[in-house]
mmCIF file of C-alpha atoms in Angstrom:
data_model
loop_
_atom_site.group_PDB
_atom_site.id
_atom_site.type_symbol
_atom_site.label_atom_id
_atom_site.label_comp_id
_atom_site.label_asym_id
_atom_site.label_seq_id
_atom_site.Cartn_x
_atom_site.Cartn_y
_atom_site.Cartn_z
ATOM 1 C CA UNK A 1 166.637 82.360 74.177
ATOM 2 C CA UNK A 2 166.144 78.929 75.668
ATOM 3 C CA UNK A 3 166.231 75.388 74.648
ATOM 4 C CA UNK A 4 164.006 73.263 76.027
ATOM 5 C CA UNK A 5 162.922 69.689 76.867
ATOM 6 C CA UNK A 6 159.435 68.879 75.507
ATOM 7 C CA UNK A 7 159.005 67.144 71.501
ATOM 8 C CA UNK A 8 159.138 63.322 71.653
ATOM 9 C CA UNK A 9 160.868 61.733 68.954
ATOM 10 C CA UNK A 10 160.919 57.190 68.312
ATOM 11 C CA UNK A 11 162.682 55.900 66.022
ATOM 12 C CA UNK A 12 160.486 52.495 63.700
ATOM 13 C CA UNK A 13 162.166 50.415 61.404
ATOM 14 C CA UNK A 14 159.781 51.537 57.930
ATOM 15 C CA UNK A 15 160.116 48.175 56.247
ATOM 16 C CA UNK A 16 158.964 45.770 59.728
ATOM 17 C CA UNK A 17 157.437 48.882 61.685
ATOM 18 C CA UNK A 18 159.746 48.254 65.042
ATOM 19 C CA UNK A 19 161.214 50.116 67.327
ATOM 20 C CA UNK A 20 164.404 49.053 68.763
ATOM 21 C CA UNK A 21 163.623 52.242 71.767
ATOM 22 C CA UNK A 22 161.176 50.605 72.701
ATOM 23 C CA UNK A 23 158.993 48.245 74.133
ATOM 24 C CA UNK A 24 155.420 46.875 72.141
ATOM 25 C CA UNK A 25 152.660 44.933 73.792
ATOM 26 C CA UNK A 26 152.175 41.681 72.360
ATOM 27 C CA UNK A 27 148.512 39.929 72.203
ATOM 28 C CA UNK A 28 149.041 36.464 71.508
ATOM 29 C CA UNK A 29 146.068 33.646 70.496
ATOM 30 C CA UNK A 30 145.689 32.725 74.027
ATOM 31 C CA UNK A 31 144.992 37.400 74.744
ATOM 32 C CA UNK A 32 142.056 36.789 72.093
ATOM 33 C CA UNK A 33 139.784 33.956 73.623
ATOM 34 C CA UNK A 34 136.591 35.750 73.135
ATOM 35 C CA UNK A 35 137.271 38.047 69.746
ATOM 36 C CA UNK A 36 137.739 34.753 67.689
ATOM 37 C CA UNK A 37 134.546 32.999 66.342
ATOM 38 C CA UNK A 38 135.788 30.286 66.926
ATOM 39 C CA UNK A 39 136.079 29.599 70.802
ATOM 40 C CA UNK A 40 136.485 25.767 69.617
ATOM 41 C CA UNK A 41 138.934 25.704 67.874
ATOM 42 C CA UNK A 42 141.145 28.417 69.423
ATOM 43 C CA UNK A 43 141.035 26.862 72.828
ATOM 44 C CA UNK A 44 142.416 23.267 70.890
ATOM 45 C CA UNK A 45 145.070 24.912 69.270
ATOM 46 C CA UNK A 46 145.830 26.111 72.500
ATOM 47 C CA UNK A 47 145.805 22.658 74.283
ATOM 48 C CA UNK A 48 148.219 21.327 71.687
ATOM 49 C CA UNK A 49 150.536 24.138 72.125
ATOM 50 C CA UNK A 50 150.560 26.699 69.035
ATOM 51 C CA UNK A 51 150.123 29.912 70.490
ATOM 52 C CA UNK A 52 151.179 32.836 67.587
ATOM 53 C CA UNK A 53 151.840 36.285 68.524
ATOM 54 C CA UNK A 54 148.544 37.614 66.282
ATOM 55 C CA UNK A 55 149.779 41.637 67.080
ATOM 56 C CA UNK A 56 151.951 43.661 68.491
ATOM 57 C CA UNK A 57 151.833 47.412 69.463
ATOM 58 C CA UNK A 58 153.391 50.538 70.417
ATOM 59 C CA UNK A 59 151.655 52.103 74.052
ATOM 60 C CA UNK A 60 154.686 55.199 74.395
ATOM 61 C CA UNK A 61 154.974 57.446 77.664
ATOM 62 C CA UNK A 62 154.254 60.153 75.902
ATOM 63 C CA UNK A 63 152.429 63.556 77.598
ATOM 64 C CA UNK A 64 148.838 63.129 76.849
ATOM 65 C CA UNK A 65 146.560 67.063 77.648
ATOM 66 C CA UNK A 66 143.642 67.781 74.782
ATOM 67 C CA UNK A 67 146.190 68.637 73.013
ATOM 68 C CA UNK A 68 149.051 66.075 72.165
ATOM 69 C CA UNK A 69 149.247 63.931 69.715
ATOM 70 C CA UNK A 70 149.383 60.361 70.930
ATOM 71 C CA UNK A 71 151.647 58.189 67.996
ATOM 72 C CA UNK A 72 152.990 54.656 67.610
ATOM 73 C CA UNK A 73 152.906 51.591 65.048
ATOM 74 C CA UNK A 74 150.748 48.611 64.923
ATOM 75 C CA UNK A 75 151.597 45.930 63.304
ATOM 76 C CA UNK A 76 148.835 42.146 62.546
ATOM 77 C CA UNK A 77 150.712 39.073 61.810
ATOM 78 C CA UNK A 78 149.216 37.128 59.081
ATOM 79 C CA UNK A 79 146.909 33.950 59.578
ATOM 80 C CA UNK A 80 143.514 33.205 60.142
ATOM 81 C CA UNK A 81 142.566 30.848 63.134
ATOM 82 C CA UNK A 82 139.537 29.504 61.051
ATOM 83 C CA UNK A 83 139.170 31.423 57.951
ATOM 84 C CA UNK A 84 138.014 34.210 60.274
ATOM 85 C CA UNK A 85 142.088 37.175 59.388
ATOM 86 C CA UNK A 86 144.194 37.689 62.381
ATOM 87 C CA UNK A 87 143.447 40.933 63.874
ATOM 88 C CA UNK A 88 143.877 43.186 66.718
ATOM 89 C CA UNK A 89 140.848 43.206 69.647
ATOM 90 C CA UNK A 90 139.759 47.386 68.656
ATOM 91 C CA UNK A 91 138.801 49.345 70.715
ATOM 92 C CA UNK A 92 136.488 52.373 71.555
ATOM 93 C CA UNK A 93 137.812 56.107 72.999
ATOM 94 C CA UNK A 94 136.972 56.572 76.571
ATOM 95 C CA UNK A 95 137.021 59.699 74.853
ATOM 96 C CA UNK A 96 134.439 57.901 72.431
ATOM 97 C CA UNK A 97 134.011 61.382 70.400
ATOM 98 C CA UNK A 98 137.256 61.437 69.297
ATOM 99 C CA UNK A 99 138.972 59.638 66.262
ATOM 100 C CA UNK A 100 142.185 58.237 64.868
ATOM 101 C CA UNK A 101 144.392 58.475 62.063
ATOM 102 C CA UNK A 102 146.337 54.993 60.516
ATOM 103 C CA UNK A 103 148.325 55.456 58.187
ATOM 104 C CA UNK A 104 149.844 52.444 56.830
ATOM 105 C CA UNK A 105 153.234 51.666 56.059
ATOM 106 C CA UNK A 106 153.816 47.819 54.254
ATOM 107 C CA UNK A 107 151.073 44.578 54.335
ATOM 108 C CA UNK A 108 147.098 44.903 53.469
ATOM 109 C CA UNK A 109 144.104 44.375 54.449
ATOM 110 C CA UNK A 110 140.551 46.614 56.807
ATOM 111 C CA UNK A 111 140.174 48.856 59.137
ATOM 112 C CA UNK A 112 136.502 47.811 60.265
ATOM 113 C CA UNK A 113 134.907 50.237 62.707
ATOM 114 C CA UNK A 114 131.643 49.963 64.793
ATOM 115 C CA UNK A 115 129.606 52.623 66.515
ATOM 116 C CA UNK A 116 127.913 52.129 69.578
ATOM 117 C CA UNK A 117 124.368 52.011 67.303
ATOM 118 C CA UNK A 118 125.678 49.746 65.341
ATOM 119 C CA UNK A 119 125.907 51.746 62.580
ATOM 120 C CA UNK A 120 129.159 50.536 60.854
ATOM 121 C CA UNK A 121 132.365 51.112 57.741
ATOM 122 C CA UNK A 122 134.613 49.278 56.760
ATOM 123 C CA UNK A 123 138.437 51.296 54.332
ATOM 124 C CA UNK A 124 141.654 48.755 53.248
ATOM 125 C CA UNK A 125 144.031 49.716 54.109
ATOM 126 C CA UNK A 126 147.450 49.747 51.615
ATOM 127 C CA UNK A 127 151.233 50.486 51.694
ATOM 128 C CA UNK A 128 150.547 54.913 51.416
ATOM 129 C CA UNK A 129 146.645 54.764 52.265
ATOM 130 C CA UNK A 130 145.823 56.931 54.831
ATOM 131 C CA UNK A 131 142.014 56.370 56.695
ATOM 132 C CA UNK A 132 140.722 58.625 58.988
ATOM 133 C CA UNK A 133 138.794 56.483 60.930
ATOM 134 C CA UNK A 134 135.894 59.051 63.171
ATOM 135 C CA UNK A 135 135.249 60.068 66.014
ATOM 136 C CA UNK A 136 132.188 57.483 68.287
ATOM 137 C CA UNK A 137 133.589 54.650 66.026
ATOM 138 C CA UNK A 138 135.276 51.473 67.646
ATOM 139 C CA UNK A 139 138.364 50.096 65.412
ATOM 140 C CA UNK A 140 139.886 47.143 64.319
ATOM 141 C CA UNK A 141 142.482 46.580 61.828
ATOM 142 C CA UNK A 142 142.693 43.253 60.130
ATOM 143 C CA UNK A 143 145.398 41.791 58.405
ATOM 144 C CA UNK A 144 144.095 39.790 55.073
ATOM 145 C CA UNK A 145 147.347 39.752 52.759
ATOM 146 C CA UNK A 146 150.265 37.091 53.796
ATOM 147 C CA UNK A 147 153.063 39.583 55.566
ATOM 148 C CA UNK A 148 152.950 41.122 58.679
ATOM 149 C CA UNK A 149 150.571 44.033 57.841
ATOM 150 C CA UNK A 150 152.296 47.763 59.815
ATOM 151 C CA UNK A 151 150.473 50.859 60.519
ATOM 152 C CA UNK A 152 151.672 54.428 62.247
ATOM 153 C CA UNK A 153 148.372 55.391 64.385
ATOM 154 C CA UNK A 154 147.755 58.605 65.791
ATOM 155 C CA UNK A 155 145.349 60.193 67.938
ATOM 156 C CA UNK A 156 144.114 62.969 70.464
ATOM 157 C CA UNK A 157 146.756 62.250 73.560
ATOM 158 C CA UNK A 158 144.134 62.292 76.144
ATOM 159 C CA UNK A 159 141.211 59.817 74.561
ATOM 160 C CA UNK A 160 141.766 56.525 76.136
ATOM 161 C CA UNK A 161 140.764 53.256 75.436
ATOM 162 C CA UNK A 162 138.057 51.180 75.212
ATOM 163 C CA UNK A 163 137.761 47.418 74.553
ATOM 164 C CA UNK A 164 135.534 46.211 77.949
ATOM 165 C CA UNK A 165 132.171 46.550 75.326
ATOM 166 C CA UNK A 166 134.206 44.845 72.384
ATOM 167 C CA UNK A 167 135.376 41.910 74.358
ATOM 168 C CA UNK A 168 131.775 41.008 75.983
ATOM 169 C CA UNK A 169 130.079 40.774 73.147
ATOM 170 C CA UNK A 170 132.867 41.973 69.585
ATOM 171 C CA UNK A 171 131.775 42.946 66.943
ATOM 172 C CA UNK A 172 128.996 42.946 64.593
ATOM 173 C CA UNK A 173 130.819 42.298 61.202
ATOM 174 C CA UNK A 174 133.338 40.392 60.672
ATOM 175 C CA UNK A 175 136.380 39.614 58.287
ATOM 176 C CA UNK A 176 136.687 35.515 56.833
ATOM 177 C CA UNK A 177 138.089 34.015 53.543
ATOM 178 C CA UNK A 178 136.011 32.733 51.452
ATOM 179 C CA UNK A 179 137.024 30.843 48.518
ATOM 180 C CA UNK A 180 141.204 32.829 49.196
ATOM 181 C CA UNK A 181 139.247 35.961 49.218
ATOM 182 C CA UNK A 182 138.238 38.257 52.039
ATOM 183 C CA UNK A 183 134.602 38.468 52.749
ATOM 184 C CA UNK A 184 132.544 40.279 55.695
ATOM 185 C CA UNK A 185 129.696 38.894 57.172
ATOM 186 C CA UNK A 186 127.296 39.276 59.981
ATOM 187 C CA UNK A 187 129.525 37.933 63.963
ATOM 188 C CA UNK A 188 126.659 35.262 64.986
ATOM 189 C CA UNK A 189 127.532 35.726 68.094
ATOM 190 C CA UNK A 190 127.264 38.875 68.680
ATOM 191 C CA UNK A 191 123.029 38.795 69.688
ATOM 192 C CA UNK A 192 123.681 35.838 72.359
ATOM 193 C CA UNK B 1 123.027 47.750 61.433
ATOM 194 C CA UNK B 2 123.835 50.199 58.845
ATOM 195 C CA UNK B 3 127.224 50.383 56.722
ATOM 196 C CA UNK B 4 128.022 54.373 56.888
ATOM 197 C CA UNK B 5 129.816 57.205 54.815
ATOM 198 C CA UNK B 6 131.889 58.594 57.748
ATOM 199 C CA UNK B 7 136.154 58.019 57.112
ATOM 200 C CA UNK B 8 137.969 59.693 55.239
ATOM 201 C CA UNK B 9 141.473 57.867 53.107
ATOM 202 C CA UNK B 10 143.824 58.818 50.909
ATOM 203 C CA UNK B 11 146.206 57.250 49.192
ATOM 204 C CA UNK B 12 149.329 58.034 48.776
ATOM 205 C CA UNK B 13 152.576 57.029 46.950
ATOM 206 C CA UNK B 14 155.397 55.626 49.887
ATOM 207 C CA UNK B 15 158.225 57.120 47.794
ATOM 208 C CA UNK B 16 157.326 60.813 46.418
ATOM 209 C CA UNK B 17 154.807 61.784 49.373
ATOM 210 C CA UNK B 18 152.025 62.370 47.193
ATOM 211 C CA UNK B 19 148.776 61.121 46.168
ATOM 212 C CA UNK B 20 147.251 61.119 42.751
ATOM 213 C CA UNK B 21 143.960 61.517 44.523
ATOM 214 C CA UNK B 22 144.744 65.334 45.360
ATOM 215 C CA UNK B 23 145.484 68.420 44.573
ATOM 216 C CA UNK B 24 149.059 69.933 46.746
ATOM 217 C CA UNK B 25 149.706 73.334 47.582
ATOM 218 C CA UNK B 26 152.542 73.913 45.993
ATOM 219 C CA UNK B 27 154.828 76.853 47.413
ATOM 220 C CA UNK B 28 158.167 78.608 44.806
ATOM 221 C CA UNK B 29 160.294 80.597 46.096
ATOM 222 C CA UNK B 30 158.641 83.677 45.469
ATOM 223 C CA UNK B 31 156.211 82.495 48.150
ATOM 224 C CA UNK B 32 159.068 83.018 50.198
ATOM 225 C CA UNK B 33 159.983 85.758 50.336
ATOM 226 C CA UNK B 34 160.723 87.184 54.173
ATOM 227 C CA UNK B 35 161.559 83.840 55.274
ATOM 228 C CA UNK B 36 164.656 83.385 53.803
ATOM 229 C CA UNK B 37 167.476 84.935 55.043
ATOM 230 C CA UNK B 38 169.063 86.293 52.012
ATOM 231 C CA UNK B 39 166.987 87.965 51.260
ATOM 232 C CA UNK B 40 168.549 90.047 48.427
ATOM 233 C CA UNK B 41 169.927 86.590 46.868
ATOM 234 C CA UNK B 42 165.978 85.604 46.922
ATOM 235 C CA UNK B 43 165.315 88.731 44.622
ATOM 236 C CA UNK B 44 168.470 87.663 42.722
ATOM 237 C CA UNK B 45 166.981 84.112 41.729
ATOM 238 C CA UNK B 46 163.472 85.456 41.190
ATOM 239 C CA UNK B 47 165.251 88.190 38.353
ATOM 240 C CA UNK B 48 167.292 85.435 37.803
ATOM 241 C CA UNK B 49 163.439 83.887 36.240
ATOM 242 C CA UNK B 50 164.540 81.059 38.496
ATOM 243 C CA UNK B 51 161.590 80.564 41.130
ATOM 244 C CA UNK B 52 161.775 76.666 42.119
ATOM 245 C CA UNK B 53 159.696 74.590 44.204
ATOM 246 C CA UNK B 54 160.353 74.629 47.752
ATOM 247 C CA UNK B 55 157.806 72.329 49.143
ATOM 248 C CA UNK B 56 154.444 70.950 48.398
ATOM 249 C CA UNK B 57 151.611 69.180 51.224
ATOM 250 C CA UNK B 58 148.271 68.501 51.134
ATOM 251 C CA UNK B 59 145.469 70.773 53.187
ATOM 252 C CA UNK B 60 142.800 68.413 52.563
ATOM 253 C CA UNK B 61 138.732 68.691 53.222
ATOM 254 C CA UNK B 62 138.446 66.416 56.455
ATOM 255 C CA UNK B 63 135.706 66.942 59.226
ATOM 256 C CA UNK B 64 137.659 69.472 61.793
ATOM 257 C CA UNK B 65 135.833 69.336 64.340
ATOM 258 C CA UNK B 66 138.487 68.321 68.433
ATOM 259 C CA UNK B 67 137.012 65.331 68.306
ATOM 260 C CA UNK B 68 139.023 64.646 64.455
ATOM 261 C CA UNK B 69 142.668 63.811 63.368
ATOM 262 C CA UNK B 70 143.754 65.775 60.304
ATOM 263 C CA UNK B 71 145.779 64.391 58.016
ATOM 264 C CA UNK B 72 148.497 65.158 55.313
ATOM 265 C CA UNK B 73 152.113 64.573 53.473
ATOM 266 C CA UNK B 74 154.384 67.310 53.442
ATOM 267 C CA UNK B 75 157.457 67.254 50.620
ATOM 268 C CA UNK B 76 160.298 69.411 51.292
ATOM 269 C CA UNK B 77 162.536 69.386 48.230
ATOM 270 C CA UNK B 78 166.603 69.743 48.546
ATOM 271 C CA UNK B 79 168.389 73.108 48.076
ATOM 272 C CA UNK B 80 169.604 76.094 49.769
ATOM 273 C CA UNK B 81 169.336 79.325 49.351
ATOM 274 C CA UNK B 82 173.633 81.378 49.788
ATOM 275 C CA UNK B 83 173.826 78.112 52.800
ATOM 276 C CA UNK B 84 170.152 78.150 53.895
ATOM 277 C CA UNK B 85 169.008 75.026 53.446
ATOM 278 C CA UNK B 86 165.094 74.697 51.656
ATOM 279 C CA UNK B 87 162.673 74.440 54.091
ATOM 280 C CA UNK B 88 158.397 75.434 55.253
ATOM 281 C CA UNK B 89 157.033 78.449 55.892
ATOM 282 C CA UNK B 90 155.923 77.264 59.589
ATOM 283 C CA UNK B 91 153.106 77.964 61.324
ATOM 284 C CA UNK B 92 152.665 78.259 64.633
ATOM 285 C CA UNK B 93 148.687 76.568 65.734
ATOM 286 C CA UNK B 94 145.857 79.505 66.396
ATOM 287 C CA UNK B 95 144.375 76.866 68.753
ATOM 288 C CA UNK B 96 148.187 77.245 70.521
ATOM 289 C CA UNK B 97 147.815 74.844 72.789
ATOM 290 C CA UNK B 98 147.853 72.225 70.277
ATOM 291 C CA UNK B 99 150.672 69.304 68.846
ATOM 292 C CA UNK B 100 151.286 67.699 65.914
ATOM 293 C CA UNK B 101 153.325 64.429 64.920
ATOM 294 C CA UNK B 102 155.541 64.190 62.147
ATOM 295 C CA UNK B 103 156.830 60.905 60.889
ATOM 296 C CA UNK B 104 159.518 60.384 58.667
ATOM 297 C CA UNK B 105 158.824 58.747 55.503
ATOM 298 C CA UNK B 106 162.097 59.202 52.882
ATOM 299 C CA UNK B 107 165.163 62.215 53.198
ATOM 300 C CA UNK B 108 166.847 63.655 56.084
ATOM 301 C CA UNK B 109 166.007 67.406 57.669
ATOM 302 C CA UNK B 110 164.852 68.754 61.128
ATOM 303 C CA UNK B 111 161.686 70.315 62.363
ATOM 304 C CA UNK B 112 162.490 73.175 64.223
ATOM 305 C CA UNK B 113 160.828 74.743 66.798
ATOM 306 C CA UNK B 114 159.939 77.278 68.659
ATOM 307 C CA UNK B 115 157.091 79.000 72.064
ATOM 308 C CA UNK B 116 155.569 82.161 71.891
ATOM 309 C CA UNK B 117 158.676 83.280 74.373
ATOM 310 C CA UNK B 118 161.347 82.453 72.335
ATOM 311 C CA UNK B 119 162.474 78.811 73.690
ATOM 312 C CA UNK B 120 163.061 76.610 70.782
ATOM 313 C CA UNK B 121 164.252 72.808 70.318
ATOM 314 C CA UNK B 122 165.055 70.147 67.453
ATOM 315 C CA UNK B 123 164.506 66.987 66.612
ATOM 316 C CA UNK B 124 166.129 64.688 63.763
ATOM 317 C CA UNK B 125 164.116 63.431 61.321
ATOM 318 C CA UNK B 126 165.215 60.547 59.279
ATOM 319 C CA UNK B 127 163.444 57.443 57.693
ATOM 320 C CA UNK B 128 160.939 56.087 60.888
ATOM 321 C CA UNK B 129 161.400 58.472 63.333
ATOM 322 C CA UNK B 130 158.242 60.724 64.775
ATOM 323 C CA UNK B 131 158.559 63.196 66.174
ATOM 324 C CA UNK B 132 155.714 64.664 68.583
ATOM 325 C CA UNK B 133 155.844 68.082 68.334
ATOM 326 C CA UNK B 134 154.639 69.926 71.323
ATOM 327 C CA UNK B 135 152.226 72.390 72.105
ATOM 328 C CA UNK B 136 153.060 75.760 72.391
ATOM 329 C CA UNK B 137 155.454 75.379 69.455
ATOM 330 C CA UNK B 138 155.826 77.217 65.825
ATOM 331 C CA UNK B 139 157.609 73.997 63.924
ATOM 332 C CA UNK B 140 159.519 74.344 60.829
ATOM 333 C CA UNK B 141 160.968 71.497 58.568
ATOM 334 C CA UNK B 142 163.945 71.398 56.246
ATOM 335 C CA UNK B 143 165.157 69.649 54.454
ATOM 336 C CA UNK B 144 169.318 68.968 54.759
ATOM 337 C CA UNK B 145 169.747 66.428 52.642
ATOM 338 C CA UNK B 146 170.056 65.409 48.810
ATOM 339 C CA UNK B 147 166.174 64.280 47.946
ATOM 340 C CA UNK B 148 162.699 65.280 49.263
ATOM 341 C CA UNK B 149 162.157 65.290 52.622
ATOM 342 C CA UNK B 150 158.730 62.989 52.892
ATOM 343 C CA UNK B 151 156.874 63.294 56.830
ATOM 344 C CA UNK B 152 153.179 62.440 57.370
ATOM 345 C CA UNK B 153 151.859 65.057 59.176
ATOM 346 C CA UNK B 154 148.866 64.627 62.185
ATOM 347 C CA UNK B 155 147.084 67.353 63.824
ATOM 348 C CA UNK B 156 143.997 68.012 66.338
ATOM 349 C CA UNK B 157 141.596 68.938 63.200
ATOM 350 C CA UNK B 158 140.565 71.719 64.939
ATOM 351 C CA UNK B 159 144.017 73.572 65.617
ATOM 352 C CA UNK B 160 143.639 75.982 62.844
ATOM 353 C CA UNK B 161 147.317 77.475 61.277
ATOM 354 C CA UNK B 162 149.334 81.042 62.328
ATOM 355 C CA UNK B 163 152.089 81.730 59.592
ATOM 356 C CA UNK B 164 151.150 85.374 60.538
ATOM 357 C CA UNK B 165 153.893 86.316 63.374
ATOM 358 C CA UNK B 166 156.345 83.874 61.332
ATOM 359 C CA UNK B 167 155.931 85.769 58.889
ATOM 360 C CA UNK B 168 156.909 88.724 59.531
ATOM 361 C CA UNK B 169 159.581 88.439 61.980
ATOM 362 C CA UNK B 170 160.841 85.407 60.978
ATOM 363 C CA UNK B 171 162.263 82.306 63.493
ATOM 364 C CA UNK B 172 164.894 82.762 65.693
ATOM 365 C CA UNK B 173 166.997 80.293 64.547
ATOM 366 C CA UNK B 174 167.925 79.532 61.078
ATOM 367 C CA UNK B 175 169.624 76.077 60.273
ATOM 368 C CA UNK B 176 172.763 76.430 57.302
ATOM 369 C CA UNK B 177 175.152 75.030 55.913
ATOM 370 C CA UNK B 178 178.541 75.578 57.357
ATOM 371 C CA UNK B 179 181.739 73.289 55.690
ATOM 372 C CA UNK B 180 179.286 71.083 54.348
ATOM 373 C CA UNK B 181 177.537 70.074 57.707
ATOM 374 C CA UNK B 182 173.745 71.790 59.416
ATOM 375 C CA UNK B 183 175.133 74.233 61.950
ATOM 376 C CA UNK B 184 172.116 76.115 63.825
ATOM 377 C CA UNK B 185 173.108 79.726 64.708
ATOM 378 C CA UNK B 186 170.664 82.917 65.296
ATOM 379 C CA UNK B 187 167.977 84.141 63.276
ATOM 380 C CA UNK B 188 170.786 87.937 62.921
ATOM 381 C CA UNK B 189 167.439 90.014 61.005
ATOM 382 C CA UNK B 190 164.701 88.498 64.411
ATOM 383 C CA UNK B 191 165.315 91.552 66.809
ATOM 384 C CA UNK B 192 164.770 93.973 63.797
#
């Protein structure tokens, strides 16, 4: 009966989503240049010296076989850029046929998903709601509320992240504020 | 741009761990006959008409390919049977080389893990702590506190559950209360 040391564990703050044990990956407005729809407003805000933290998440150094499950938290801060809600970049998986689960701990918003062929889905995120992103679908978290939106995510540890096509072409759909409420619109720039 | 309907979502209560949208699987003391160490005390309690709910969890009807992630919550209630803390049965995966992630939402206790060869591990569960169970390791949640211990779990959706060997032989290690504190002991019945 040998005691091994293969299990991994991380303590997160259930309120903030942050961990004192690990360093988060931080995405500021300047990291999102091609992702927000209004690139002019983005550049002007940066020129004014205003480069807010849009979101942060944990990319932990964990075993990454096809049998391991990778985990972490993601925190999307509240705000809009000319009406478009703060959001994550969104990503496909390198192994396209793998999905992901997001479990919302606080805040409110949406999980916006789309396939390479342009099929799309959206699911609401509210505290306690688990969303299973299907394989093949890119996924982006969008904070439509007034407080940080915290999710706990897990995916097959060998899945890998593919940001490329989203950074080039964006998403086909956007979630913007209209009359104080979220509305899904077509991305006018997507076809360009 | 077709809207599809492949994503799945479930709302859980973050305090109780329960969902109004789904039916949980319930395990009472009578379902745990071979699992608690003191089988005499167990039978006597049942003879007295006392058959408490030990734990419940969600086994949701979700896509189960190797690329999907299955999710649910587990709630282990507080209590002991002649000093042995309430716990789940514990299980291996049918696809042995797959792991699991447990994320503790409330309560406190342990994740006890052991391999078919008898290597073992234990990790503490406290609110906000995520534990990555390594592939090949059976895993059991044990509530050592005074309130329900709630976890959110995810695993590769094709992993499958294998309870057989644990129901026959039990775990090699047990967690019991000694002087009001949890202590890990060898299971005296395991070799029998």
